[in-house]
Amino acid sequence: MLERRIVITGATGMVGTALSTALAADGWTIVPITRHPVPGGIAWAAGDGPLDPAALTGATAVINLAGENLAGGRWTDARKRRLRDSRIDTTTKLVEAITRADPPPPVLISVSAVGYYGDRGDELLDESSPPGEDFLARLCVDWEAACRPARYAGVRVVHPRFGMILSPHGGALDRMLPVFRLGLGGRFGNGQQWLSWITIADVVAAIRLMLATTAIEGPVNVTAPEAVRNLQFAHLLGDALHRPAVLPAPAVALRVALGEMADAALLGSQRVVPRVLQEHGFRWQDPTLRDALSRMVGRPAAEPAEPVATGS
C-alpha cells in the first residue's frame, strides 16, 4: 500500500496537535511545517522566502492551519498587518509550492473562520451567505482567495470555516475557565449575540471527512448544528462548573479594553448553519452545548439542570 503522507502547517497549535495525533493513529505519515526543525518535519516560514515544491511532491494532502492568534492582543495597525501576513503571505507561498510540485497534492484543506460573515444579528448563515465588511471578514475573504491558484491547477480546495473551538486544553474555553471557576463569569455585552461553536473532537472528525470525501470542496462551516446566544453559553458553562455566571462584561468596557477586536470577536453575532456537513451525513460527537461542556469540564450530562432561555 502506498504511503499516505500529509503535510500540515500550524501543526503545533491546538488544532494541529489534536489533528496530527488523530491522523497518525489513522495511519497517516505526518510531515509538519514549522519555523524550527522538528524530527520528520520541514523547517520553513513565509519570511524565509519561497517553499521548495519538492517538500510537497508526493504528498497525499496538505492542511494549512497557519496563522497568528487573533485573540493574542489588541488589533493595532501593526498587529493587523501581522495577522494578515501570517495567513495570506504564508498561504500564498504555500499555494505557489503546491502548484509547482510534480505532481501537486490532490487536496488542500486551508482553514478560515465564521468571522467571514461579519456581524449578522439573527440571520441564518450557510456556506452560500455573502461575506461581512469588517476587518476579520475581509481577512477571511482574502485568506480563502489566496488558494485560488491551487484550484485552477486542479487541486481540490476545501475551506473549513471554524466556529469557536471548545477545548479544555487551549483556545477560548481554556482562557474562560479560571474566571468562571471563580464565579466571575457572565455574558458579553447584552448577551443576545449568536455564538457558533464546535468541540475539538468534532473539528478533527470533520477534517477526516473532508480528506475522505472528494465531493467536498469550497467553504465548509465547521460548527455544531445549533448556535447559542452568548447569554446561554455563559449560563451553561457556569452550570457545568457549579458556579454562578451573572457578572456581565459591558460592551463599552470590552471596547475600551480590546478596541476593534471586541466587536469582531466577542460582540459580533454569527448564527451559522453547517449545511455542507449535514448534507454529507456528518455525525457530531457533541451536537449540544450542554452535553459538550459537561463532558469536557463539568458534571455528567445526565444530572438535572435548570433550563436556560435562549431568547428569540
PDB file of C-alpha atoms in Angstrom:
ATOM      1  CA  MET A   1       0.000   0.000   0.000  1.00  0.00           C
ATOM      2  CA  LEU A   2       1.299   3.477  -0.883  1.00  0.00           C
ATOM      3  CA  GLU A   3       2.318   5.734   1.978  1.00  0.00           C
ATOM      4  CA  ARG A   4      -0.318   8.263   2.951  1.00  0.00           C
ATOM      5  CA  ARG A   5       1.719  11.401   3.555  1.00  0.00           C
ATOM      6  CA  ILE A   6       0.081  14.566   4.839  1.00  0.00           C
ATOM      7  CA  VAL A   7       1.824  17.926   5.183  1.00  0.00           C
ATOM      8  CA  ILE A   8       0.485  20.252   7.899  1.00  0.00           C
ATOM      9  CA  THR A   9       1.308  23.895   8.585  1.00  0.00           C
ATOM     10  CA  GLY A  10       0.455  25.091  12.090  1.00  0.00           C
ATOM     11  CA  ALA A  11       0.886  21.516  13.287  1.00  0.00           C
ATOM     12  CA  THR A  12       1.975  22.553  16.792  1.00  0.00           C
ATOM     13  CA  GLY A  13      -1.122  24.644  17.581  1.00  0.00           C
ATOM     14  CA  MET A  14      -4.245  23.444  19.399  1.00  0.00           C
ATOM     15  CA  VAL A  15      -5.969  22.132  16.272  1.00  0.00           C
ATOM     16  CA  GLY A  16      -2.759  20.954  14.635  1.00  0.00           C
ATOM     17  CA  THR A  17      -1.700  18.928  17.667  1.00  0.00           C
ATOM     18  CA  ALA A  18      -5.062  17.187  18.047  1.00  0.00           C
ATOM     19  CA  LEU A  19      -5.338  16.566  14.306  1.00  0.00           C
ATOM     20  CA  SER A  20      -1.786  15.260  13.916  1.00  0.00           C
ATOM     21  CA  THR A  21      -2.301  12.810  16.782  1.00  0.00           C
ATOM     22  CA  ALA A  22      -5.575  11.535  15.354  1.00  0.00           C
ATOM     23  CA  LEU A  23      -4.347  11.224  11.760  1.00  0.00           C
ATOM     24  CA  ALA A  24      -1.167   9.455  12.846  1.00  0.00           C
ATOM     25  CA  ALA A  25      -3.370   6.940  14.664  1.00  0.00           C
ATOM     26  CA  ASP A  26      -5.309   6.507  11.395  1.00  0.00           C
ATOM     27  CA  GLY A  27      -2.063   5.518   9.652  1.00  0.00           C
ATOM     28  CA  TRP A  28      -1.083   8.820   8.020  1.00  0.00           C
ATOM     29  CA  THR A  29       2.545   9.897   7.946  1.00  0.00           C
ATOM     30  CA  ILE A  30       2.540  13.446   9.333  1.00  0.00           C
ATOM     31  CA  VAL A  31       5.009  15.985   7.954  1.00  0.00           C
ATOM     32  CA  PRO A  32       4.759  19.205   9.980  1.00  0.00           C
ATOM     33  CA  ILE A  33       5.934  22.521   8.554  1.00  0.00           C
ATOM     34  CA  THR A  34       7.296  24.564  11.443  1.00  0.00           C
ATOM     35  CA  ARG A  35       9.527  27.589  11.973  1.00  0.00           C
ATOM     36  CA  HIS A  36      12.156  25.476  13.698  1.00  0.00           C
ATOM     37  CA  PRO A  37      13.312  21.983  12.700  1.00  0.00           C
ATOM     38  CA  VAL A  38      11.463  19.016  14.200  1.00  0.00           C
ATOM     39  CA  PRO A  39      12.037  15.314  13.521  1.00  0.00           C
ATOM     40  CA  GLY A  40      10.346  14.302  10.287  1.00  0.00           C
ATOM     41  CA  GLY A  41       9.290  17.884   9.549  1.00  0.00           C
ATOM     42  CA  ILE A  42      10.099  20.795   7.273  1.00  0.00           C
ATOM     43  CA  ALA A  43      11.587  23.991   8.709  1.00  0.00           C
ATOM     44  CA  TRP A  44      10.035  26.955   6.861  1.00  0.00           C
ATOM     45  CA  ALA A  45       8.237  30.245   7.469  1.00  0.00           C
ATOM     46  CA  ALA A  46       6.881  32.640   4.861  1.00  0.00           C
ATOM     47  CA  GLY A  47       9.534  35.188   5.822  1.00  0.00           C
ATOM     48  CA  ASP A  48      12.209  32.719   4.693  1.00  0.00           C
ATOM     49  CA  GLY A  49      11.140  33.091   1.071  1.00  0.00           C
ATOM     50  CA  PRO A  50       9.566  30.501  -1.247  1.00  0.00           C
ATOM     51  CA  LEU A  51       8.839  26.964  -0.066  1.00  0.00           C
ATOM     52  CA  ASP A  52      10.642  24.268  -2.036  1.00  0.00           C
ATOM     53  CA  PRO A  53       7.967  22.429  -4.105  1.00  0.00           C
ATOM     54  CA  ALA A  54       9.895  19.200  -3.570  1.00  0.00           C
ATOM     55  CA  ALA A  55       8.692  19.274   0.040  1.00  0.00           C
ATOM     56  CA  LEU A  56       5.133  18.726  -1.244  1.00  0.00           C
ATOM     57  CA  THR A  57       5.782  16.389  -4.153  1.00  0.00           C
ATOM     58  CA  GLY A  58       4.093  13.071  -3.487  1.00  0.00           C
ATOM     59  CA  ALA A  59       2.018  14.347  -0.570  1.00  0.00           C
ATOM     60  CA  THR A  60      -1.466  12.875  -0.348  1.00  0.00           C
ATOM     61  CA  ALA A  61      -2.848  16.075   1.162  1.00  0.00           C
ATOM     62  CA  VAL A  62      -1.837  19.448   2.589  1.00  0.00           C
ATOM     63  CA  ILE A  63      -3.605  21.017   5.576  1.00  0.00           C
ATOM     64  CA  ASN A  64      -2.924  24.712   6.153  1.00  0.00           C
ATOM     65  CA  LEU A  65      -3.602  25.767   9.752  1.00  0.00           C
ATOM     66  CA  ALA A  66      -1.037  28.577   9.914  1.00  0.00           C
ATOM     67  CA  GLY A  67      -1.998  31.954  11.384  1.00  0.00           C
ATOM     68  CA  GLU A  68      -1.116  34.173  14.338  1.00  0.00           C
ATOM     69  CA  ASN A  69      -3.605  34.029  17.224  1.00  0.00           C
ATOM     70  CA  LEU A  70      -6.431  36.509  16.562  1.00  0.00           C
ATOM     71  CA  ALA A  71      -7.016  36.954  20.288  1.00  0.00           C
ATOM     72  CA  GLY A  72      -3.353  37.431  21.132  1.00  0.00           C
ATOM     73  CA  GLY A  73      -3.561  41.198  21.582  1.00  0.00           C
ATOM     74  CA  ARG A  74      -5.296  44.453  20.706  1.00  0.00           C
ATOM     75  CA  TRP A  75      -5.736  44.968  16.971  1.00  0.00           C
ATOM     76  CA  THR A  76      -3.368  47.845  16.350  1.00  0.00           C
ATOM     77  CA  ASP A  77      -2.432  48.637  12.757  1.00  0.00           C
ATOM     78  CA  ALA A  78       0.856  46.782  13.215  1.00  0.00           C
ATOM     79  CA  ARG A  79      -0.879  43.722  14.671  1.00  0.00           C
ATOM     80  CA  LYS A  80      -3.414  43.693  11.844  1.00  0.00           C
ATOM     81  CA  ARG A  81      -0.544  43.530   9.383  1.00  0.00           C
ATOM     82  CA  ARG A  82       0.933  40.575  11.284  1.00  0.00           C
ATOM     83  CA  LEU A  83      -2.441  38.808  11.347  1.00  0.00           C
ATOM     84  CA  ARG A  84      -2.770  39.260   7.598  1.00  0.00           C
ATOM     85  CA  ASP A  85       0.814  38.327   6.776  1.00  0.00           C
ATOM     86  CA  SER A  86       0.737  35.192   8.938  1.00  0.00           C
ATOM     87  CA  ARG A  87      -2.263  33.969   6.970  1.00  0.00           C
ATOM     88  CA  ILE A  88      -2.191  35.421   3.488  1.00  0.00           C
ATOM     89  CA  ASP A  89       1.555  35.557   2.846  1.00  0.00           C
ATOM     90  CA  THR A  90       2.009  32.039   4.237  1.00  0.00           C
ATOM     91  CA  THR A  91      -0.932  30.685   2.240  1.00  0.00           C
ATOM     92  CA  THR A  92       0.173  32.408  -0.973  1.00  0.00           C
ATOM     93  CA  LYS A  93       3.675  30.906  -0.791  1.00  0.00           C
ATOM     94  CA  LEU A  94       2.338  27.501   0.216  1.00  0.00           C
ATOM     95  CA  VAL A  95      -0.033  27.524  -2.765  1.00  0.00           C
ATOM     96  CA  GLU A  96       2.798  28.553  -5.101  1.00  0.00           C
ATOM     97  CA  ALA A  97       4.745  25.481  -3.953  1.00  0.00           C
ATOM     98  CA  ILE A  98       1.666  23.264  -4.378  1.00  0.00           C
ATOM     99  CA  THR A  99       1.136  24.383  -7.969  1.00  0.00           C
ATOM    100  CA  ARG A 100       4.818  23.767  -8.800  1.00  0.00           C
ATOM    101  CA  ALA A 101       5.014  20.335  -7.152  1.00  0.00           C
ATOM    102  CA  ASP A 102       5.204  17.353  -9.508  1.00  0.00           C
ATOM    103  CA  PRO A 103       2.652  16.001  -9.046  1.00  0.00           C
ATOM    104  CA  PRO A 104       0.743  18.504  -6.906  1.00  0.00           C
ATOM    105  CA  PRO A 105      -1.083  17.151  -3.854  1.00  0.00           C
ATOM    106  CA  PRO A 106      -4.654  16.240  -4.811  1.00  0.00           C
ATOM    107  CA  VAL A 107      -6.256  18.135  -1.917  1.00  0.00           C
ATOM    108  CA  LEU A 108      -5.559  21.306   0.067  1.00  0.00           C
ATOM    109  CA  ILE A 109      -7.547  21.962   3.240  1.00  0.00           C
ATOM    110  CA  SER A 110      -6.892  25.591   4.130  1.00  0.00           C
ATOM    111  CA  VAL A 111      -8.706  26.911   7.172  1.00  0.00           C
ATOM    112  CA  SER A 112     -10.833  30.017   7.501  1.00  0.00           C
ATOM    113  CA  ALA A 113     -13.344  31.158  10.133  1.00  0.00           C
ATOM    114  CA  VAL A 114     -17.006  32.058  10.574  1.00  0.00           C
ATOM    115  CA  GLY A 115     -15.733  35.600  11.041  1.00  0.00           C
ATOM    116  CA  TYR A 116     -16.068  35.572   7.219  1.00  0.00           C
ATOM    117  CA  TYR A 117     -19.729  36.523   7.686  1.00  0.00           C
ATOM    118  CA  GLY A 118     -19.195  39.559   9.917  1.00  0.00           C
ATOM    119  CA  ASP A 119     -21.786  40.715  12.477  1.00  0.00           C
ATOM    120  CA  ARG A 120     -25.122  39.467  11.083  1.00  0.00           C
ATOM    121  CA  GLY A 121     -27.547  39.531  14.013  1.00  0.00           C
ATOM    122  CA  ASP A 122     -30.183  36.770  13.839  1.00  0.00           C
ATOM    123  CA  GLU A 123     -29.634  35.953  10.142  1.00  0.00           C
ATOM    124  CA  LEU A 124     -29.134  32.245   9.425  1.00  0.00           C
ATOM    125  CA  LEU A 125     -25.812  31.832   7.617  1.00  0.00           C
ATOM    126  CA  ASP A 126     -24.789  28.890   5.461  1.00  0.00           C
ATOM    127  CA  GLU A 127     -21.866  28.481   3.090  1.00  0.00           C
ATOM    128  CA  SER A 128     -23.650  30.447   0.340  1.00  0.00           C
ATOM    129  CA  SER A 129     -24.090  33.565   2.500  1.00  0.00           C
ATOM    130  CA  PRO A 130     -22.091  36.634   1.423  1.00  0.00           C
ATOM    131  CA  PRO A 131     -19.170  37.937   3.499  1.00  0.00           C
ATOM    132  CA  GLY A 132     -19.256  40.753   6.008  1.00  0.00           C
ATOM    133  CA  GLU A 133     -17.336  44.003   5.774  1.00  0.00           C
ATOM    134  CA  ASP A 134     -15.262  44.288   8.960  1.00  0.00           C
ATOM    135  CA  PHE A 135     -11.542  43.572   9.285  1.00  0.00           C
ATOM    136  CA  LEU A 136     -11.976  39.912  10.210  1.00  0.00           C
ATOM    137  CA  ALA A 137     -14.422  39.292   7.366  1.00  0.00           C
ATOM    138  CA  ARG A 138     -12.096  40.907   4.817  1.00  0.00           C
ATOM    139  CA  LEU A 139      -9.185  38.912   6.231  1.00  0.00           C
ATOM    140  CA  CYS A 140     -11.112  35.640   5.742  1.00  0.00           C
ATOM    141  CA  VAL A 141     -12.131  36.612   2.198  1.00  0.00           C
ATOM    142  CA  ASP A 142      -8.523  37.326   1.218  1.00  0.00           C
ATOM    143  CA  TRP A 143      -7.266  34.240   3.057  1.00  0.00           C
ATOM    144  CA  GLU A 144      -9.561  31.985   1.055  1.00  0.00           C
ATOM    145  CA  ALA A 145      -8.824  33.848  -2.182  1.00  0.00           C
ATOM    146  CA  ALA A 146      -5.104  33.125  -1.762  1.00  0.00           C
ATOM    147  CA  CYS A 147      -5.883  29.460  -2.543  1.00  0.00           C
ATOM    148  CA  ARG A 148      -7.440  30.087  -5.974  1.00  0.00           C
ATOM    149  CA  PRO A 149      -4.287  29.222  -7.947  1.00  0.00           C
ATOM    150  CA  ALA A 150      -4.328  25.737  -6.414  1.00  0.00           C
ATOM    151  CA  ARG A 151      -7.922  25.249  -7.517  1.00  0.00           C
ATOM    152  CA  TYR A 152      -7.065  26.462 -11.030  1.00  0.00           C
ATOM    153  CA  ALA A 153      -4.261  23.878 -11.049  1.00  0.00           C
ATOM    154  CA  GLY A 154      -6.777  21.086 -10.437  1.00  0.00           C
ATOM    155  CA  VAL A 155      -6.272  20.691  -6.692  1.00  0.00           C
ATOM    156  CA  ARG A 156      -9.409  20.079  -4.633  1.00  0.00           C
ATOM    157  CA  VAL A 157      -9.514  23.005  -2.205  1.00  0.00           C
ATOM    158  CA  VAL A 158     -11.598  22.971   0.980  1.00  0.00           C
ATOM    159  CA  HIS A 159     -12.018  25.896   3.380  1.00  0.00           C
ATOM    160  CA  PRO A 160     -13.197  24.804   6.852  1.00  0.00           C
ATOM    161  CA  ARG A 161     -14.745  27.921   8.383  1.00  0.00           C
ATOM    162  CA  PHE A 162     -14.235  27.242  12.078  1.00  0.00           C
ATOM    163  CA  GLY A 163     -16.597  28.471  14.736  1.00  0.00           C
ATOM    164  CA  MET A 164     -15.299  28.951  18.274  1.00  0.00           C
ATOM    165  CA  ILE A 165     -13.422  25.735  19.010  1.00  0.00           C
ATOM    166  CA  LEU A 166     -14.009  24.374  22.505  1.00  0.00           C
ATOM    167  CA  SER A 167     -11.202  22.516  24.248  1.00  0.00           C
ATOM    168  CA  PRO A 168     -10.167  22.495  27.916  1.00  0.00           C
ATOM    169  CA  HIS A 169      -6.550  22.464  26.724  1.00  0.00           C
ATOM    170  CA  GLY A 170      -6.384  25.652  24.682  1.00  0.00           C
ATOM    171  CA  GLY A 171      -8.363  28.327  22.916  1.00  0.00           C
ATOM    172  CA  ALA A 172     -11.180  30.498  24.235  1.00  0.00           C
ATOM    173  CA  LEU A 173     -12.672  27.963  26.659  1.00  0.00           C
ATOM    174  CA  ASP A 174      -9.316  27.351  28.330  1.00  0.00           C
ATOM    175  CA  ARG A 175      -8.978  31.120  28.931  1.00  0.00           C
ATOM    176  CA  MET A 176     -12.539  31.400  30.274  1.00  0.00           C
ATOM    177  CA  LEU A 177     -12.355  28.519  32.735  1.00  0.00           C
ATOM    178  CA  PRO A 178     -10.338  30.225  35.517  1.00  0.00           C
ATOM    179  CA  VAL A 179     -12.730  33.192  35.549  1.00  0.00           C
ATOM    180  CA  PHE A 180     -15.873  31.061  35.525  1.00  0.00           C
ATOM    181  CA  ARG A 181     -14.496  28.706  38.187  1.00  0.00           C
ATOM    182  CA  LEU A 182     -14.209  31.736  40.475  1.00  0.00           C
ATOM    183  CA  GLY A 183     -17.857  32.595  39.821  1.00  0.00           C
ATOM    184  CA  LEU A 184     -16.833  35.782  37.997  1.00  0.00           C
ATOM    185  CA  GLY A 185     -18.051  34.846  34.514  1.00  0.00           C
ATOM    186  CA  GLY A 186     -21.041  36.113  32.616  1.00  0.00           C
ATOM    187  CA  ARG A 187     -22.342  37.359  29.292  1.00  0.00           C
ATOM    188  CA  PHE A 188     -20.545  39.732  26.948  1.00  0.00           C
ATOM    189  CA  GLY A 189     -22.497  42.899  26.231  1.00  0.00           C
ATOM    190  CA  ASN A 190     -26.251  42.222  26.179  1.00  0.00           C
ATOM    191  CA  GLY A 191     -25.634  38.502  25.624  1.00  0.00           C
ATOM    192  CA  GLN A 192     -28.029  38.259  22.680  1.00  0.00           C
ATOM    193  CA  GLN A 193     -25.353  37.770  20.011  1.00  0.00           C
ATOM    194  CA  TRP A 194     -25.199  34.298  18.482  1.00  0.00           C
ATOM    195  CA  LEU A 195     -22.120  32.172  19.085  1.00  0.00           C
ATOM    196  CA  SER A 196     -21.302  29.365  16.660  1.00  0.00           C
ATOM    197  CA  TRP A 197     -19.160  26.770  18.381  1.00  0.00           C
ATOM    198  CA  ILE A 198     -17.725  23.261  17.930  1.00  0.00           C
ATOM    199  CA  THR A 199     -15.627  20.929  20.052  1.00  0.00           C
ATOM    200  CA  ILE A 200     -12.087  19.987  19.122  1.00  0.00           C
ATOM    201  CA  ALA A 201     -13.154  16.338  18.753  1.00  0.00           C
ATOM    202  CA  ASP A 202     -15.704  17.297  16.098  1.00  0.00           C
ATOM    203  CA  VAL A 203     -13.182  19.551  14.329  1.00  0.00           C
ATOM    204  CA  VAL A 204     -10.885  16.559  13.924  1.00  0.00           C
ATOM    205  CA  ALA A 205     -13.766  14.357  12.745  1.00  0.00           C
ATOM    206  CA  ALA A 206     -14.894  16.998  10.238  1.00  0.00           C
ATOM    207  CA  ILE A 207     -11.409  17.257   8.706  1.00  0.00           C
ATOM    208  CA  ARG A 208     -11.253  13.469   8.459  1.00  0.00           C
ATOM    209  CA  LEU A 209     -14.499  13.641   6.469  1.00  0.00           C
ATOM    210  CA  MET A 210     -13.062  16.336   4.173  1.00  0.00           C
ATOM    211  CA  LEU A 211      -9.989  14.216   3.493  1.00  0.00           C
ATOM    212  CA  ALA A 212     -12.072  11.144   2.673  1.00  0.00           C
ATOM    213  CA  THR A 213     -14.870  12.771   0.639  1.00  0.00           C
ATOM    214  CA  THR A 214     -13.797  14.011  -2.778  1.00  0.00           C
ATOM    215  CA  ALA A 215     -17.207  15.633  -3.343  1.00  0.00           C
ATOM    216  CA  ILE A 216     -16.498  18.168  -0.587  1.00  0.00           C
ATOM    217  CA  GLU A 217     -14.825  21.338  -1.819  1.00  0.00           C
ATOM    218  CA  GLY A 218     -15.067  25.064  -1.239  1.00  0.00           C
ATOM    219  CA  PRO A 219     -16.277  26.535   2.062  1.00  0.00           C
ATOM    220  CA  VAL A 220     -17.499  24.257   4.858  1.00  0.00           C
ATOM    221  CA  ASN A 221     -18.961  25.690   8.052  1.00  0.00           C
ATOM    222  CA  VAL A 222     -17.358  23.701  10.878  1.00  0.00           C
ATOM    223  CA  THR A 223     -19.756  24.352  13.739  1.00  0.00           C
ATOM    224  CA  ALA A 224     -22.224  22.430  15.873  1.00  0.00           C
ATOM    225  CA  PRO A 225     -25.732  22.041  14.406  1.00  0.00           C
ATOM    226  CA  GLU A 226     -27.176  24.823  16.574  1.00  0.00           C
ATOM    227  CA  ALA A 227     -25.608  28.109  17.556  1.00  0.00           C
ATOM    228  CA  VAL A 228     -26.370  29.520  21.020  1.00  0.00           C
ATOM    229  CA  ARG A 229     -26.714  33.032  22.323  1.00  0.00           C
ATOM    230  CA  ASN A 230     -23.798  34.334  24.362  1.00  0.00           C
ATOM    231  CA  LEU A 231     -26.027  34.556  27.441  1.00  0.00           C
ATOM    232  CA  GLN A 232     -26.927  30.883  27.123  1.00  0.00           C
ATOM    233  CA  PHE A 233     -23.272  29.925  26.689  1.00  0.00           C
ATOM    234  CA  ALA A 234     -22.347  31.739  29.915  1.00  0.00           C
ATOM    235  CA  HIS A 235     -25.148  30.084  31.899  1.00  0.00           C
ATOM    236  CA  LEU A 236     -24.354  26.608  30.578  1.00  0.00           C
ATOM    237  CA  LEU A 237     -20.655  26.970  31.346  1.00  0.00           C
ATOM    238  CA  GLY A 238     -21.443  28.207  34.846  1.00  0.00           C
ATOM    239  CA  ASP A 239     -23.867  25.323  35.314  1.00  0.00           C
ATOM    240  CA  ALA A 240     -21.271  22.764  34.196  1.00  0.00           C
ATOM    241  CA  LEU A 241     -18.833  24.180  36.762  1.00  0.00           C
ATOM    242  CA  HIS A 242     -21.438  24.587  39.575  1.00  0.00           C
ATOM    243  CA  ARG A 243     -20.783  28.321  39.608  1.00  0.00           C
ATOM    244  CA  PRO A 244     -22.941  31.397  39.036  1.00  0.00           C
ATOM    245  CA  ALA A 245     -22.448  33.213  35.738  1.00  0.00           C
ATOM    246  CA  VAL A 246     -24.174  36.518  36.390  1.00  0.00           C
ATOM    247  CA  LEU A 247     -21.398  39.121  36.143  1.00  0.00           C
ATOM    248  CA  PRO A 248     -21.648  40.726  32.693  1.00  0.00           C
ATOM    249  CA  ALA A 249     -18.804  42.295  30.797  1.00  0.00           C
ATOM    250  CA  PRO A 250     -20.394  45.516  29.451  1.00  0.00           C
ATOM    251  CA  ALA A 251     -19.868  46.231  25.764  1.00  0.00           C
ATOM    252  CA  VAL A 252     -18.361  49.645  26.477  1.00  0.00           C
ATOM    253  CA  ALA A 253     -15.776  48.125  28.832  1.00  0.00           C
ATOM    254  CA  LEU A 254     -14.847  45.455  26.289  1.00  0.00           C
ATOM    255  CA  ARG A 255     -14.395  48.096  23.589  1.00  0.00           C
ATOM    256  CA  VAL A 256     -12.209  50.210  25.866  1.00  0.00           C
ATOM    257  CA  ALA A 257     -10.068  47.199  26.765  1.00  0.00           C
ATOM    258  CA  LEU A 258      -9.870  45.475  23.390  1.00  0.00           C
ATOM    259  CA  GLY A 259     -10.822  48.046  20.762  1.00  0.00           C
ATOM    260  CA  GLU A 260     -11.959  46.736  17.384  1.00  0.00           C
ATOM    261  CA  MET A 261     -11.331  43.121  18.394  1.00  0.00           C
ATOM    262  CA  ALA A 262     -14.187  43.320  20.928  1.00  0.00           C
ATOM    263  CA  ASP A 263     -16.807  43.922  18.234  1.00  0.00           C
ATOM    264  CA  ALA A 264     -15.461  41.290  15.850  1.00  0.00           C
ATOM    265  CA  ALA A 265     -14.577  38.501  18.288  1.00  0.00           C
ATOM    266  CA  LEU A 266     -16.842  38.975  21.331  1.00  0.00           C
ATOM    267  CA  LEU A 267     -19.840  41.148  20.471  1.00  0.00           C
ATOM    268  CA  GLY A 268     -20.415  40.172  16.841  1.00  0.00           C
ATOM    269  CA  SER A 269     -23.221  37.729  16.042  1.00  0.00           C
ATOM    270  CA  GLN A 270     -22.932  34.786  13.633  1.00  0.00           C
ATOM    271  CA  ARG A 271     -25.770  32.257  13.586  1.00  0.00           C
ATOM    272  CA  VAL A 272     -24.089  29.684  11.374  1.00  0.00           C
ATOM    273  CA  VAL A 273     -25.630  26.553   9.850  1.00  0.00           C
ATOM    274  CA  PRO A 274     -23.196  23.716   8.924  1.00  0.00           C
ATOM    275  CA  ARG A 275     -25.133  22.869   5.759  1.00  0.00           C
ATOM    276  CA  VAL A 276     -22.348  21.043   3.905  1.00  0.00           C
ATOM    277  CA  LEU A 277     -21.525  18.776   6.849  1.00  0.00           C
ATOM    278  CA  GLN A 278     -25.218  17.980   7.274  1.00  0.00           C
ATOM    279  CA  GLU A 279     -25.633  17.170   3.576  1.00  0.00           C
ATOM    280  CA  HIS A 280     -22.710  14.741   3.755  1.00  0.00           C
ATOM    281  CA  GLY A 281     -24.124  12.896   6.768  1.00  0.00           C
ATOM    282  CA  PHE A 282     -21.648  14.155   9.364  1.00  0.00           C
ATOM    283  CA  ARG A 283     -22.430  12.890  12.881  1.00  0.00           C
ATOM    284  CA  TRP A 284     -21.421  15.164  15.726  1.00  0.00           C
ATOM    285  CA  GLN A 285     -19.932  13.682  18.877  1.00  0.00           C
ATOM    286  CA  ASP A 286     -21.031  16.868  20.672  1.00  0.00           C
ATOM    287  CA  PRO A 287     -24.187  18.206  18.988  1.00  0.00           C
ATOM    288  CA  THR A 288     -25.440  20.145  22.047  1.00  0.00           C
ATOM    289  CA  LEU A 289     -23.543  22.650  24.137  1.00  0.00           C
ATOM    290  CA  ARG A 290     -24.814  21.387  27.494  1.00  0.00           C
ATOM    291  CA  ASP A 291     -23.515  17.874  26.828  1.00  0.00           C
ATOM    292  CA  ALA A 292     -20.256  19.169  25.351  1.00  0.00           C
ATOM    293  CA  LEU A 293     -19.429  21.341  28.355  1.00  0.00           C
ATOM    294  CA  SER A 294     -20.491  18.648  30.788  1.00  0.00           C
ATOM    295  CA  ARG A 295     -18.216  16.125  29.088  1.00  0.00           C
ATOM    296  CA  MET A 296     -15.204  18.433  28.956  1.00  0.00           C
ATOM    297  CA  VAL A 297     -15.279  20.439  32.172  1.00  0.00           C
ATOM    298  CA  GLY A 298     -18.228  19.584  34.374  1.00  0.00           C
ATOM    299  CA  ARG A 299     -20.568  17.035  35.802  1.00  0.00           C
ATOM    300  CA  PRO A 300     -22.106  14.206  33.734  1.00  0.00           C
ATOM    301  CA  ALA A 301     -24.819  15.487  31.426  1.00  0.00           C
ATOM    302  CA  ALA A 302     -27.407  13.147  32.986  1.00  0.00           C
ATOM    303  CA  GLU A 303     -27.629  15.263  36.140  1.00  0.00           C
ATOM    304  CA  PRO A 304     -30.565  17.667  36.135  1.00  0.00           C
ATOM    305  CA  ALA A 305     -30.023  21.337  35.461  1.00  0.00           C
ATOM    306  CA  GLU A 306     -32.222  24.393  35.209  1.00  0.00           C
ATOM    307  CA  PRO A 307     -33.367  25.248  31.676  1.00  0.00           C
ATOM    308  CA  VAL A 308     -31.893  28.340  30.090  1.00  0.00           C
ATOM    309  CA  ALA A 309     -33.862  30.710  27.913  1.00  0.00           C
ATOM    310  CA  THR A 310     -32.154  31.415  24.590  1.00  0.00           C
ATOM    311  CA  GLY A 311     -34.210  34.390  23.528  1.00  0.00           C
ATOM    312  CA  SER A 312     -35.822  34.816  20.171  1.00  0.00           C
TER     313      SER A 312
END
